[in-house]
PDB file of C-alpha atoms and ligand atoms in Angstrom:
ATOM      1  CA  UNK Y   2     -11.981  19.083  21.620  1.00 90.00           C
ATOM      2  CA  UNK Y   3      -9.657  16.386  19.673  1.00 95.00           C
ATOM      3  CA  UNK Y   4      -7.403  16.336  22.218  1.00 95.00           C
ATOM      4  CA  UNK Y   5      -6.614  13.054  24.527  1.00 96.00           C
ATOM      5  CA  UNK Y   6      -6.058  14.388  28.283  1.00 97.00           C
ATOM      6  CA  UNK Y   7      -3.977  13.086  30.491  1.00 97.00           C
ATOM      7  CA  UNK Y   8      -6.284  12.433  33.295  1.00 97.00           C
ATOM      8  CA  UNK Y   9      -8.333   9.941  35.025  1.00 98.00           C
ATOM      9  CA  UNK Y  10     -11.798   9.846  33.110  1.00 98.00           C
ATOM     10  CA  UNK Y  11     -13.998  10.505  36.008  1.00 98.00           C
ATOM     11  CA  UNK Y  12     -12.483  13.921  37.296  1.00 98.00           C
ATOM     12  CA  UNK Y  13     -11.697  14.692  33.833  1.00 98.00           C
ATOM     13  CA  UNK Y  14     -15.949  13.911  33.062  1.00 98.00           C
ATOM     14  CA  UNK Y  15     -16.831  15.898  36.223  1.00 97.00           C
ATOM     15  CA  UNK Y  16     -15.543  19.034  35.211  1.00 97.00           C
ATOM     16  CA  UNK Y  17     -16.852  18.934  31.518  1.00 98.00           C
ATOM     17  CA  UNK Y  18     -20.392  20.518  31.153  1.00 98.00           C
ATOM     18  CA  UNK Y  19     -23.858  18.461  31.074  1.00 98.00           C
ATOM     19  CA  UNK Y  20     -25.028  17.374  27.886  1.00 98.00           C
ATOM     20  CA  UNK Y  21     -22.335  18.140  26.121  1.00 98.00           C
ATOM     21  CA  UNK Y  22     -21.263  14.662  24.026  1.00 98.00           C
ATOM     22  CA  UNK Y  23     -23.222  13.604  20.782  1.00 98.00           C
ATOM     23  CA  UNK Y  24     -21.869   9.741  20.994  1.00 98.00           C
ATOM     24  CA  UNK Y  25     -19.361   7.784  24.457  1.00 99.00           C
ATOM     25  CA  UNK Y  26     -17.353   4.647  22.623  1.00 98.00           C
ATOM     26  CA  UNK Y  27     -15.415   3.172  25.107  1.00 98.00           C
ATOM     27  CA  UNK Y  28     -13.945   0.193  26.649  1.00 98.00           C
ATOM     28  CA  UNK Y  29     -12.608   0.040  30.080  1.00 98.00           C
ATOM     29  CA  UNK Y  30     -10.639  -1.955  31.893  1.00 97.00           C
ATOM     30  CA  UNK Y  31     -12.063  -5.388  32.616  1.00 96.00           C
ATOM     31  CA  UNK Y  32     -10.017  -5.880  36.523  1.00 95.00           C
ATOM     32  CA  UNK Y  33      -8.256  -8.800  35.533  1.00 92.00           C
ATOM     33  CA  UNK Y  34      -4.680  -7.488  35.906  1.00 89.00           C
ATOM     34  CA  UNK Y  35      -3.609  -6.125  32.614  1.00 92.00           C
ATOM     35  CA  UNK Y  36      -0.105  -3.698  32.753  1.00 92.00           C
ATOM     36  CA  UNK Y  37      -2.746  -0.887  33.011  1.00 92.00           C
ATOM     37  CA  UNK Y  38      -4.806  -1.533  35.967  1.00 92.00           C
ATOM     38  CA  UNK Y  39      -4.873  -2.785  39.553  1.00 91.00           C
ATOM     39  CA  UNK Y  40      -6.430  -5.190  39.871  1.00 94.00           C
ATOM     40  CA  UNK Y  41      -9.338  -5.256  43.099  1.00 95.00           C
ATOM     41  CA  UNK Y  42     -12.421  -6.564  44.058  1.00 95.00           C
ATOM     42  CA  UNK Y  43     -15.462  -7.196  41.812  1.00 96.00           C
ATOM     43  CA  UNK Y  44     -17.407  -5.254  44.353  1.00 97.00           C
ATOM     44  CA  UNK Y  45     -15.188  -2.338  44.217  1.00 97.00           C
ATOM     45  CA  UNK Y  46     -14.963  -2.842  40.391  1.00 98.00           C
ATOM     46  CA  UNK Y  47     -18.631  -2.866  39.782  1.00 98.00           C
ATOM     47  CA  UNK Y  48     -19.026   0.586  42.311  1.00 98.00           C
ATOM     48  CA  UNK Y  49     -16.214   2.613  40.161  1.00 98.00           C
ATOM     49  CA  UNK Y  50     -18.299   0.890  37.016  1.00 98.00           C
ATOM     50  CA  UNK Y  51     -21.339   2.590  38.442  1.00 98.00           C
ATOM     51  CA  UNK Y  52     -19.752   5.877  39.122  1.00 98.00           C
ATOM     52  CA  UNK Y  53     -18.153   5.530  35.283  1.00 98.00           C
ATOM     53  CA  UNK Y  54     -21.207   5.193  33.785  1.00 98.00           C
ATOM     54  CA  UNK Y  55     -22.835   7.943  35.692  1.00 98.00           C
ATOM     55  CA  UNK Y  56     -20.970  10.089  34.643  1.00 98.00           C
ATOM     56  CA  UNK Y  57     -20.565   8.951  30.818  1.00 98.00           C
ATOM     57  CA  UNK Y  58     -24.521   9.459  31.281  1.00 98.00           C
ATOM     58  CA  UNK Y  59     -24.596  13.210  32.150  1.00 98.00           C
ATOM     59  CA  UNK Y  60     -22.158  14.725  29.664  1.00 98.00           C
ATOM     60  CA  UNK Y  61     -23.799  12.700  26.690  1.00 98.00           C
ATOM     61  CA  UNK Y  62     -26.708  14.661  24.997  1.00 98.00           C
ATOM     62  CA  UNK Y  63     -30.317  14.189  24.937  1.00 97.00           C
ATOM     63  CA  UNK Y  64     -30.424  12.221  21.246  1.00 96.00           C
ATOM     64  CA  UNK Y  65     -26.901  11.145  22.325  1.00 98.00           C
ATOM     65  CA  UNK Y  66     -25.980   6.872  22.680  1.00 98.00           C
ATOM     66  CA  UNK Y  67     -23.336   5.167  24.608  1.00 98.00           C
ATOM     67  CA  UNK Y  68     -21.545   2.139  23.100  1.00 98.00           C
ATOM     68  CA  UNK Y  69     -20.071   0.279  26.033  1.00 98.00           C
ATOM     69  CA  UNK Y  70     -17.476  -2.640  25.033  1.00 98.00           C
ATOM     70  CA  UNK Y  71     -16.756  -5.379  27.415  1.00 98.00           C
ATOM     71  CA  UNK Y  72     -15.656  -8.927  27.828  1.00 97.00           C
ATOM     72  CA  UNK Y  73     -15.784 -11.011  31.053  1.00 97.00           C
ATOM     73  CA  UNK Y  74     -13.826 -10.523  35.194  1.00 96.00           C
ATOM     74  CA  UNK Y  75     -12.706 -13.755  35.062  1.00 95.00           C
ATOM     75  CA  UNK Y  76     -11.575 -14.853  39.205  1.00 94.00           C
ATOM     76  CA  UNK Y  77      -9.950 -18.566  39.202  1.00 92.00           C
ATOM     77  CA  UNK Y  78     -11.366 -20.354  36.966  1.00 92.00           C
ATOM     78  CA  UNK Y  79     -15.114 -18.393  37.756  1.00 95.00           C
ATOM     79  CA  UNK Y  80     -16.245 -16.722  34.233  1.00 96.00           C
ATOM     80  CA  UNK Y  81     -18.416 -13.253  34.854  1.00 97.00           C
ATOM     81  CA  UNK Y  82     -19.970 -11.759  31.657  1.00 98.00           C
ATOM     82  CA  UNK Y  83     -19.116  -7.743  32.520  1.00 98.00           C
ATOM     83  CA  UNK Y  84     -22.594  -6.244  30.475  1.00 98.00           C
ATOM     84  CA  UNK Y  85     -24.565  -8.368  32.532  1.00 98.00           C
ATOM     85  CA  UNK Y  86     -23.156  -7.280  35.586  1.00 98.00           C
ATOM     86  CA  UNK Y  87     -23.299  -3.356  34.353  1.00 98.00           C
ATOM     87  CA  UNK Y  88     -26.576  -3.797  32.528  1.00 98.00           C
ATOM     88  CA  UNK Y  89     -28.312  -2.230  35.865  1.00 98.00           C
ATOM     89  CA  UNK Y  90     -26.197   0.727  35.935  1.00 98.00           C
ATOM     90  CA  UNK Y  91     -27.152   2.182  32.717  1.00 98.00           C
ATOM     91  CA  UNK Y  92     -30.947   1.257  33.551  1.00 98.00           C
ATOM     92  CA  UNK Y  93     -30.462   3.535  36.731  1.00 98.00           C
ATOM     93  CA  UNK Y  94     -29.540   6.471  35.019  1.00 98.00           C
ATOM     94  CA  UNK Y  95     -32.334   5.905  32.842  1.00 98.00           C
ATOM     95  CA  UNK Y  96     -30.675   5.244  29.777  1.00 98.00           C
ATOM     96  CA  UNK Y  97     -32.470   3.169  27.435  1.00 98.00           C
ATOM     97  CA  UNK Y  98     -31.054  -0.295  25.913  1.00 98.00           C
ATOM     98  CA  UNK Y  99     -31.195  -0.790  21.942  1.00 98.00           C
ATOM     99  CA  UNK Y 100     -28.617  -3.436  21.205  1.00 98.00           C
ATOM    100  CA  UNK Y 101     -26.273  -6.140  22.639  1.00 98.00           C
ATOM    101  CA  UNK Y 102     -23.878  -6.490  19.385  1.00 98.00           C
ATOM    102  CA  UNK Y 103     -22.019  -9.808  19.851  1.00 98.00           C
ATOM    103  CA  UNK Y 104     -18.593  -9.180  18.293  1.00 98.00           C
ATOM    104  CA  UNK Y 105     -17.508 -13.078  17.259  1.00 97.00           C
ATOM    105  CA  UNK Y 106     -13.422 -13.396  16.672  1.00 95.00           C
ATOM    106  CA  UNK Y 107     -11.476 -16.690  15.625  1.00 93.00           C
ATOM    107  CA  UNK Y 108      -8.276 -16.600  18.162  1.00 89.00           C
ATOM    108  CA  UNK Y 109      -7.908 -16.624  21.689  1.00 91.00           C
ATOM    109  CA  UNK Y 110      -6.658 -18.053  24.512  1.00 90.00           C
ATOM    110  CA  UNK Y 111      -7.353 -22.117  24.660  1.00 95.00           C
ATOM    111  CA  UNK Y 112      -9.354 -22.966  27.484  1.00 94.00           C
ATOM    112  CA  UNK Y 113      -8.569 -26.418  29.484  1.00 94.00           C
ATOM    113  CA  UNK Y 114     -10.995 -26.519  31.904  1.00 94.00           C
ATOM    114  CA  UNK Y 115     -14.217 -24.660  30.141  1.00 95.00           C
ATOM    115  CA  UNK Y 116     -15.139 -23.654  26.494  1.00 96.00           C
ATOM    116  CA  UNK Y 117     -12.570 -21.138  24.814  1.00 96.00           C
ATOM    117  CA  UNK Y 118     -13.874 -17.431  24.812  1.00 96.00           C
ATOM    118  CA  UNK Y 119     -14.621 -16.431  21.337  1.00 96.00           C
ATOM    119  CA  UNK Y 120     -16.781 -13.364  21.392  1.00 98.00           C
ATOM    120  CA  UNK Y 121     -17.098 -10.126  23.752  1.00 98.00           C
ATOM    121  CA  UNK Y 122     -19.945  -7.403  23.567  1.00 98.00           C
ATOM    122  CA  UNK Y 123     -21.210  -4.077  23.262  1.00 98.00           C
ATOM    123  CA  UNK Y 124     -24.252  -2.750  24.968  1.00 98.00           C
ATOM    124  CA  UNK Y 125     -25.874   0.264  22.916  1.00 99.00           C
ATOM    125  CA  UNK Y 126     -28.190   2.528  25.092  1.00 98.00           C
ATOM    126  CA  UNK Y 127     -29.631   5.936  23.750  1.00 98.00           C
ATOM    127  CA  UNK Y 128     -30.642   8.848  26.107  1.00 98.00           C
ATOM    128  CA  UNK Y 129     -33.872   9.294  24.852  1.00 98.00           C
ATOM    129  CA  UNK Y 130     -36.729   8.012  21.776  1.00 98.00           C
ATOM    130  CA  UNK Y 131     -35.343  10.311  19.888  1.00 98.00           C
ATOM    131  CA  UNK Y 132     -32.212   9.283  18.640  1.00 98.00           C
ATOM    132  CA  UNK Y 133     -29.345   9.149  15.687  1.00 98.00           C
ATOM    133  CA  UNK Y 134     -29.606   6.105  13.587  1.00 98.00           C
ATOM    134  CA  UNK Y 135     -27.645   5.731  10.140  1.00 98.00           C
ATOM    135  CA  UNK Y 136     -28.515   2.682   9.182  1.00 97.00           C
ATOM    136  CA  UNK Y 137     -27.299   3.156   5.457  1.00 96.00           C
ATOM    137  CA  UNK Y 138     -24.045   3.623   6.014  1.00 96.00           C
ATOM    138  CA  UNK Y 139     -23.345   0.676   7.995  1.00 97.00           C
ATOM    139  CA  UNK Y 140     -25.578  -1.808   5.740  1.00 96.00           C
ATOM    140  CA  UNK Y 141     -23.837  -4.624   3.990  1.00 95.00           C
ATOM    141  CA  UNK Y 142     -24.393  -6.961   0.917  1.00 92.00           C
ATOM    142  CA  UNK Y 143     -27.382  -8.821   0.637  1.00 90.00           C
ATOM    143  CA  UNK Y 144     -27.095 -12.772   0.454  1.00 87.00           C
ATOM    144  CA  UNK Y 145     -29.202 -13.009  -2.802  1.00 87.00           C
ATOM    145  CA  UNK Y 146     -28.617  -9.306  -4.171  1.00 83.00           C
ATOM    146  CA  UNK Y 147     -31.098 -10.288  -7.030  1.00 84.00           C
ATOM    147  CA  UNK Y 148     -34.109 -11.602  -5.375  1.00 89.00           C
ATOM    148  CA  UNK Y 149     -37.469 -10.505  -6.252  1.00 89.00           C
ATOM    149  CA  UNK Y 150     -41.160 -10.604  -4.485  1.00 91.00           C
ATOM    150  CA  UNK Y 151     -42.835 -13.600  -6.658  1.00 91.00           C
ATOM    151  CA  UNK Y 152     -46.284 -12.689  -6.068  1.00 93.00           C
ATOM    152  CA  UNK Y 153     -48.421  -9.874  -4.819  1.00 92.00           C
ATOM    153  CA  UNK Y 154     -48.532  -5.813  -5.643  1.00 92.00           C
ATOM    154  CA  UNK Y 155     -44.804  -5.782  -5.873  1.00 90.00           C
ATOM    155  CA  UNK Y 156     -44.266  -8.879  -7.844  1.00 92.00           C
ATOM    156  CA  UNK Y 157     -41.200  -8.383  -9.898  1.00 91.00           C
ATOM    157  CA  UNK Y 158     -39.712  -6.040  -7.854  1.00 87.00           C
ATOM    158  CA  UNK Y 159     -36.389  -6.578  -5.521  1.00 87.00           C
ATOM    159  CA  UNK Y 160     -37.644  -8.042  -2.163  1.00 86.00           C
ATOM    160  CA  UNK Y 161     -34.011  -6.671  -0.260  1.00 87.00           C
ATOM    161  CA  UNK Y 162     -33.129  -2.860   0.384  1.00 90.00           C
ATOM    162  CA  UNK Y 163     -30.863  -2.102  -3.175  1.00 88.00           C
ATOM    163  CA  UNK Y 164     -28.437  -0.295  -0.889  1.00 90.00           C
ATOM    164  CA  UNK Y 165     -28.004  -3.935   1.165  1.00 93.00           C
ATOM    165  CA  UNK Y 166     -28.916  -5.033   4.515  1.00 95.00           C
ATOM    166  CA  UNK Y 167     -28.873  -4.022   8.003  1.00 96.00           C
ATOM    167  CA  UNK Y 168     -25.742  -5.919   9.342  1.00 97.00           C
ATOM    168  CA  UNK Y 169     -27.247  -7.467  12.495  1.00 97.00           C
ATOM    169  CA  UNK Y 170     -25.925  -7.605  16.252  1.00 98.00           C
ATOM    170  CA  UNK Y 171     -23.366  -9.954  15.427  1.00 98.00           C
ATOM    171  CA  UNK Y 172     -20.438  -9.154  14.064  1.00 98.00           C
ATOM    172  CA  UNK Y 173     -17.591 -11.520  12.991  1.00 97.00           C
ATOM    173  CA  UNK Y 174     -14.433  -9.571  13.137  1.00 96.00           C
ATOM    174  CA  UNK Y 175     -10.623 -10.370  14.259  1.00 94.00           C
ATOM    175  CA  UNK Y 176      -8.968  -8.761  17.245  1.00 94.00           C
ATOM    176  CA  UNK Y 177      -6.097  -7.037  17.483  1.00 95.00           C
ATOM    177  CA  UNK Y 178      -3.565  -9.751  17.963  1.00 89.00           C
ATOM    178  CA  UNK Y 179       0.369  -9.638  17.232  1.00 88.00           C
ATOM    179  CA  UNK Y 180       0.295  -9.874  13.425  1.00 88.00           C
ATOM    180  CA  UNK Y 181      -2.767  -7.464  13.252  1.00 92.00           C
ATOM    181  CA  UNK Y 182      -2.629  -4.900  11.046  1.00 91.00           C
ATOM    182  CA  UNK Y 183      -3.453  -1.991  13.952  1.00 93.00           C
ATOM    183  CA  UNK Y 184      -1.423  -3.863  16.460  1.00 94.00           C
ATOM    184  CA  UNK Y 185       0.522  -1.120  18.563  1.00 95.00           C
ATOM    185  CA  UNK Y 186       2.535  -1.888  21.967  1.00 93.00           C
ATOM    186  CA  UNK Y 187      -0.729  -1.019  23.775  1.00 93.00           C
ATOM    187  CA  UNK Y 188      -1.941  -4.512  25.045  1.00 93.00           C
ATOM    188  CA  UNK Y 189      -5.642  -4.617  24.260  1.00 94.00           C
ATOM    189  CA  UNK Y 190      -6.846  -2.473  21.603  1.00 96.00           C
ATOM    190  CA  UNK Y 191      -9.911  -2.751  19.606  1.00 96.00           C
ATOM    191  CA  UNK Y 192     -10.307  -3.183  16.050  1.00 97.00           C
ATOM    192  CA  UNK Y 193     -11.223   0.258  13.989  1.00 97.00           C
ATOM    193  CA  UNK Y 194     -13.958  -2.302  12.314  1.00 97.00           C
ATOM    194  CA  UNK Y 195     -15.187  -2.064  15.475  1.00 98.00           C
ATOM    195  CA  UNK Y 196     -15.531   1.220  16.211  1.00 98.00           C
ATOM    196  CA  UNK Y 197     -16.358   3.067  12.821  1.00 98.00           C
ATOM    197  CA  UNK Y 198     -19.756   1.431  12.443  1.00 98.00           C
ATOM    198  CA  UNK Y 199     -20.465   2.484  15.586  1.00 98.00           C
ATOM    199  CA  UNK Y 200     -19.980   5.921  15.136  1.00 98.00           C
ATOM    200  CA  UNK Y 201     -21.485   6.003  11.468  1.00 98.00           C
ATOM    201  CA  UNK Y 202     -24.630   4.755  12.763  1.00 98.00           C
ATOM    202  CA  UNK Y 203     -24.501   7.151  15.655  1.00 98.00           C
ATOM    203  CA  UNK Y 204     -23.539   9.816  15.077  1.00 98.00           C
ATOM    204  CA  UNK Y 205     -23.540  12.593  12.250  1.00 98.00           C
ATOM    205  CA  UNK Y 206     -20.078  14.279  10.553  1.00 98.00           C
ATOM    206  CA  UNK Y 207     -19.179  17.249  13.205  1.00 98.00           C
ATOM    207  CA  UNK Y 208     -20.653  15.599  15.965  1.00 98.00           C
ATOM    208  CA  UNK Y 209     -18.142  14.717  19.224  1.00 98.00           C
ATOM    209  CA  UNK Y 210     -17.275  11.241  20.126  1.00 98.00           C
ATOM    210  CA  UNK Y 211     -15.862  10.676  23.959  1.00 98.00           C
ATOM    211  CA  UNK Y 212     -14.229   8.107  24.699  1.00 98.00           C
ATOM    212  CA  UNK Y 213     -13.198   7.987  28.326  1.00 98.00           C
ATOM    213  CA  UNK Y 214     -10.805   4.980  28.115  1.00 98.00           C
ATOM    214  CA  UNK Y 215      -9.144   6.221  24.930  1.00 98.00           C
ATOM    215  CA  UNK Y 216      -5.737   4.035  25.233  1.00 98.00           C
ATOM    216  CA  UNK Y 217      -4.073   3.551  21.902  1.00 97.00           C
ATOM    217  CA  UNK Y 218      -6.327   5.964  20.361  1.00 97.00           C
ATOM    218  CA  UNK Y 219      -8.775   4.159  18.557  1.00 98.00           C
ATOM    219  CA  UNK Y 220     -11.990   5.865  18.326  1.00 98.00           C
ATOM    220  CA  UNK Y 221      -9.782   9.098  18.133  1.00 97.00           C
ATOM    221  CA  UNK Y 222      -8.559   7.960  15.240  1.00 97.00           C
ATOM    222  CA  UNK Y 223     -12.103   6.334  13.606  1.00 97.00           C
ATOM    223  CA  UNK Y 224     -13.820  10.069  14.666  1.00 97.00           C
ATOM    224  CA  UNK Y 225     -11.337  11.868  12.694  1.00 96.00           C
ATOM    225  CA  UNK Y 226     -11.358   9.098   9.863  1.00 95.00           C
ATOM    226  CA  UNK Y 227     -15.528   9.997   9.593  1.00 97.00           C
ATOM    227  CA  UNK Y 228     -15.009  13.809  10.136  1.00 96.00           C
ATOM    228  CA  UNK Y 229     -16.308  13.775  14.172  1.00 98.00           C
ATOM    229  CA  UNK Y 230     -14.993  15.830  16.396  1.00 98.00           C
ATOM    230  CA  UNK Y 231     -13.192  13.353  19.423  1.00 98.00           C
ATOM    231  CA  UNK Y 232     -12.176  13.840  22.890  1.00 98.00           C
ATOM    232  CA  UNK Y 233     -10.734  11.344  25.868  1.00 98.00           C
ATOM    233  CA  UNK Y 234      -8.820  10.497  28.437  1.00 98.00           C
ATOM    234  CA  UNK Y 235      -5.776   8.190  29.295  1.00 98.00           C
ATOM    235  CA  UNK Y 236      -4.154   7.526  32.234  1.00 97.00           C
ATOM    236  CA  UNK Y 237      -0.724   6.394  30.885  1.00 97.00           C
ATOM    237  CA  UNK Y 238       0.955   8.980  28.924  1.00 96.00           C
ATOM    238  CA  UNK Y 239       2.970   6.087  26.709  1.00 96.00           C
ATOM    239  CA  UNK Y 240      -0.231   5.160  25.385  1.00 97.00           C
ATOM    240  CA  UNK Y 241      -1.396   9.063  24.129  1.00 96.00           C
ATOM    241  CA  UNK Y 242       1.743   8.962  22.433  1.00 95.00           C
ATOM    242  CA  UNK Y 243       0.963   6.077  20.705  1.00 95.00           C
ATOM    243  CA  UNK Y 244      -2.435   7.196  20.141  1.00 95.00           C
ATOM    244  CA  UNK Y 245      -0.998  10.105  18.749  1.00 93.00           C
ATOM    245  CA  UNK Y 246       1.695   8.896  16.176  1.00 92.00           C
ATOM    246  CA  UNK Y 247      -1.671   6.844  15.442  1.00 93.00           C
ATOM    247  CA  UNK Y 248      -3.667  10.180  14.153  1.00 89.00           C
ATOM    248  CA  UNK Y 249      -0.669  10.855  11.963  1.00 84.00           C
ATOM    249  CA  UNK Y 250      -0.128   7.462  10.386  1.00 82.00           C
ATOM    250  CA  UNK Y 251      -3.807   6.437   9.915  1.00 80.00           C
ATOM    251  CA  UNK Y 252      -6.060   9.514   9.507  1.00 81.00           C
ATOM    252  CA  UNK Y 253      -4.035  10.998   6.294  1.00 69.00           C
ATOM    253  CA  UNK Y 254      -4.764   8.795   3.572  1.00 64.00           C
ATOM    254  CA  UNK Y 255      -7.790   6.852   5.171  1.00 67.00           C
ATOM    255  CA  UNK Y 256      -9.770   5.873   2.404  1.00 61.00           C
ATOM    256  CA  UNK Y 257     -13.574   4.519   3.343  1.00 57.00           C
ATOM    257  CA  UNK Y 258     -13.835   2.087   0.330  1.00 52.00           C
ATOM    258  CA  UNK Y 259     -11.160  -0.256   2.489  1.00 46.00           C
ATOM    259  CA  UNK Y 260     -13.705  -0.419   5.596  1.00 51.00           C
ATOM    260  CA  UNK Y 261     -15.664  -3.828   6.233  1.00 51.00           C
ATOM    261  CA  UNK Y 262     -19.009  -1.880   6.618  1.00 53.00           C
TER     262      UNK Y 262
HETATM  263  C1  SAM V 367      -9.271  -1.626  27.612  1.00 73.49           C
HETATM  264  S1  SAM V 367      -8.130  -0.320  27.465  1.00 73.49           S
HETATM  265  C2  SAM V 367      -8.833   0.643  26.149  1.00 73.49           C
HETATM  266  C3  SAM V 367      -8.171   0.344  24.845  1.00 73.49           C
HETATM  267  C4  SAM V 367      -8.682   1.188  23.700  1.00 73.49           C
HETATM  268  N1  SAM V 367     -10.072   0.897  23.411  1.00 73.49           N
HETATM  269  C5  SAM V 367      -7.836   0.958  22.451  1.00 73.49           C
HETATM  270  O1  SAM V 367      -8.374   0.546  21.405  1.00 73.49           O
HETATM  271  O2  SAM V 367      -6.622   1.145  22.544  1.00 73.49           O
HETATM  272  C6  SAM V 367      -8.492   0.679  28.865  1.00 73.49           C
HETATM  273  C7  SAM V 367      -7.591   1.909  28.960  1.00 73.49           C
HETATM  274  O3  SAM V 367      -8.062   2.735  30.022  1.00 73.49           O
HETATM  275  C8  SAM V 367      -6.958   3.364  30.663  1.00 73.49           C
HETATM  276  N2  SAM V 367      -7.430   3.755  32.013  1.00 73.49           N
HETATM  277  C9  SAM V 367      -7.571   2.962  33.096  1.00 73.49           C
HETATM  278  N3  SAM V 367      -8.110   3.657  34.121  1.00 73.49           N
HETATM  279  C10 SAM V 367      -8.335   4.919  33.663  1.00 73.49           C
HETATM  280  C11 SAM V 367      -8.889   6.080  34.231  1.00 73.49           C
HETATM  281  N4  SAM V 367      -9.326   6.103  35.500  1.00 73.49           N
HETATM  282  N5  SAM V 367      -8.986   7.201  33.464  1.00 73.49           N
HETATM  283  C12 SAM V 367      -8.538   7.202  32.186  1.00 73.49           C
HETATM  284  N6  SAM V 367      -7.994   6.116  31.582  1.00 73.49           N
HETATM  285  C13 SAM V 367      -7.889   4.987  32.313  1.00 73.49           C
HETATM  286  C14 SAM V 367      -5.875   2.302  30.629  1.00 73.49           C
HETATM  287  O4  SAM V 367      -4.581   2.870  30.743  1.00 73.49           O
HETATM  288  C15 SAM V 367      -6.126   1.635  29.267  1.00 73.49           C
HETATM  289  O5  SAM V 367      -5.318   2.197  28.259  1.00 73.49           O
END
């Protein structure tokens, strides 16, 4: 517990007990050659995928969700959206789907030959019906803060929730490029806007987040931000480091007033 091993994620899953996770935020690698991975074939991708996801599904608890973030395998030129090709897997561990959150971002890479990518995803699936869900910590300002019912019993009264609105399934936010903010030498993080709505909505303070691709440390760093409990894996030992000097720099002194949600 709130440690980051230095293991591969699926032993490291395999030995940890059943049911044992309150909340898995993760984002693996996508197999299109980043400094971290080797790249193979989308068949053998989408069977480690499978076996990932398996596994993700028997240490999280009954009441537990998975947040799985992806963008697209992209194979000369031929574009494929990863959550549709993993949507199955989680469906065959009989995990149930409750949100596709589009995460929308301004820069990228400018396409020539198709449209530029501006947005990736993350699929939301909950163990069972009964499940956490915050949704007032993660609700945002109304559009008309003011506005009343004009007619009927409640005439008069404010026709939006006082404490704002649910936020939606898609969410505009910038990725972590150069002059970012949270940029650290690890090539593809993802933003802590990202993550921390995530795990206020659910999860609960003391709960333990997994991440199995932790990398530069980001959820580690949100779950100890909110007062969860963390654990993960990393391959490269560079990037626990950095997640590490992370914890330090960006977990004293966090205050929540700064957060987007
Ligand atoms: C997309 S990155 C995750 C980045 C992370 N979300 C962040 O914000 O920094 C995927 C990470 O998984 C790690 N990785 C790849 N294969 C792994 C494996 N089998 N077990 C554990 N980590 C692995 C890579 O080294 C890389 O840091």
């Amino acid at each position: 517990m709130n440690t980051i091993n230095h293991q591969d994620c699926l032993s490291g899953m395999n030995t940890m007990k059943a049911e044992s996770v309150d909340l898995i935020i993760t984002s693996p690698p996508y197999n299109i050659g980043k400094s971290y991975e080797k790249r193979t074939s989308l068949d053998a991708y989408l069977a480690w995928q499978r076996e990932i996801i398996k596994a993700c599904s028997r240490v999280l608890k009954t009441g537990g969700s998975i947040a799985y973030q992806v963008g697209n395998y992209v194979d000369n030129g031929k574009v494929y959206p990863l959550d549709c090709m993993l949507f199955a897997f989680f469906l065959e561990n009989k995990l149930i789907p409750r949100n596709r959150i589009v995460w929308h971002f301004e820069h990228g890479l400018h396409c020539t030959k198709r449209l530029s990518g501006r947005h990736e995803t993350v699929l939301w699936f909950t163990k069972s019906e009964d499940y956490t869900f915050n949704i007032d910590p993660i609700r945002v300002p109304q559009k008309y803060p003011g506005k009343k019912h004009y007619k009927g019993d409640k005439k008069g009264e404010l026709s939006g929730h006082p404490m704002g609105k649910n936020p939606g399934d898609v969410w505009q936010i910038s990725n972590v490029k150069n002059n970012h903010p949270e940029k650290t030498d690890h090539p593809c993080q993802f933003p802590l806007d990202i993550v921390r709505p995530l795990i206020k909505a659910l999860s609960n303070p003391d709960d333990l987040v997994l991440d199995p691709f932790m990398g530069s440390g980001t959820v580690a760093v949100a779950a100890a931000q909110l007062n969860r409990n963390y654990m993960g894996f990393e391959l490269c030992h560079e990037y626990i480091e950095i997640a590490n000097r992370r914890m330090g720099k960006e977990v004293f002194g966090f205050s929540e007033q700064l957060t987007m949600f």
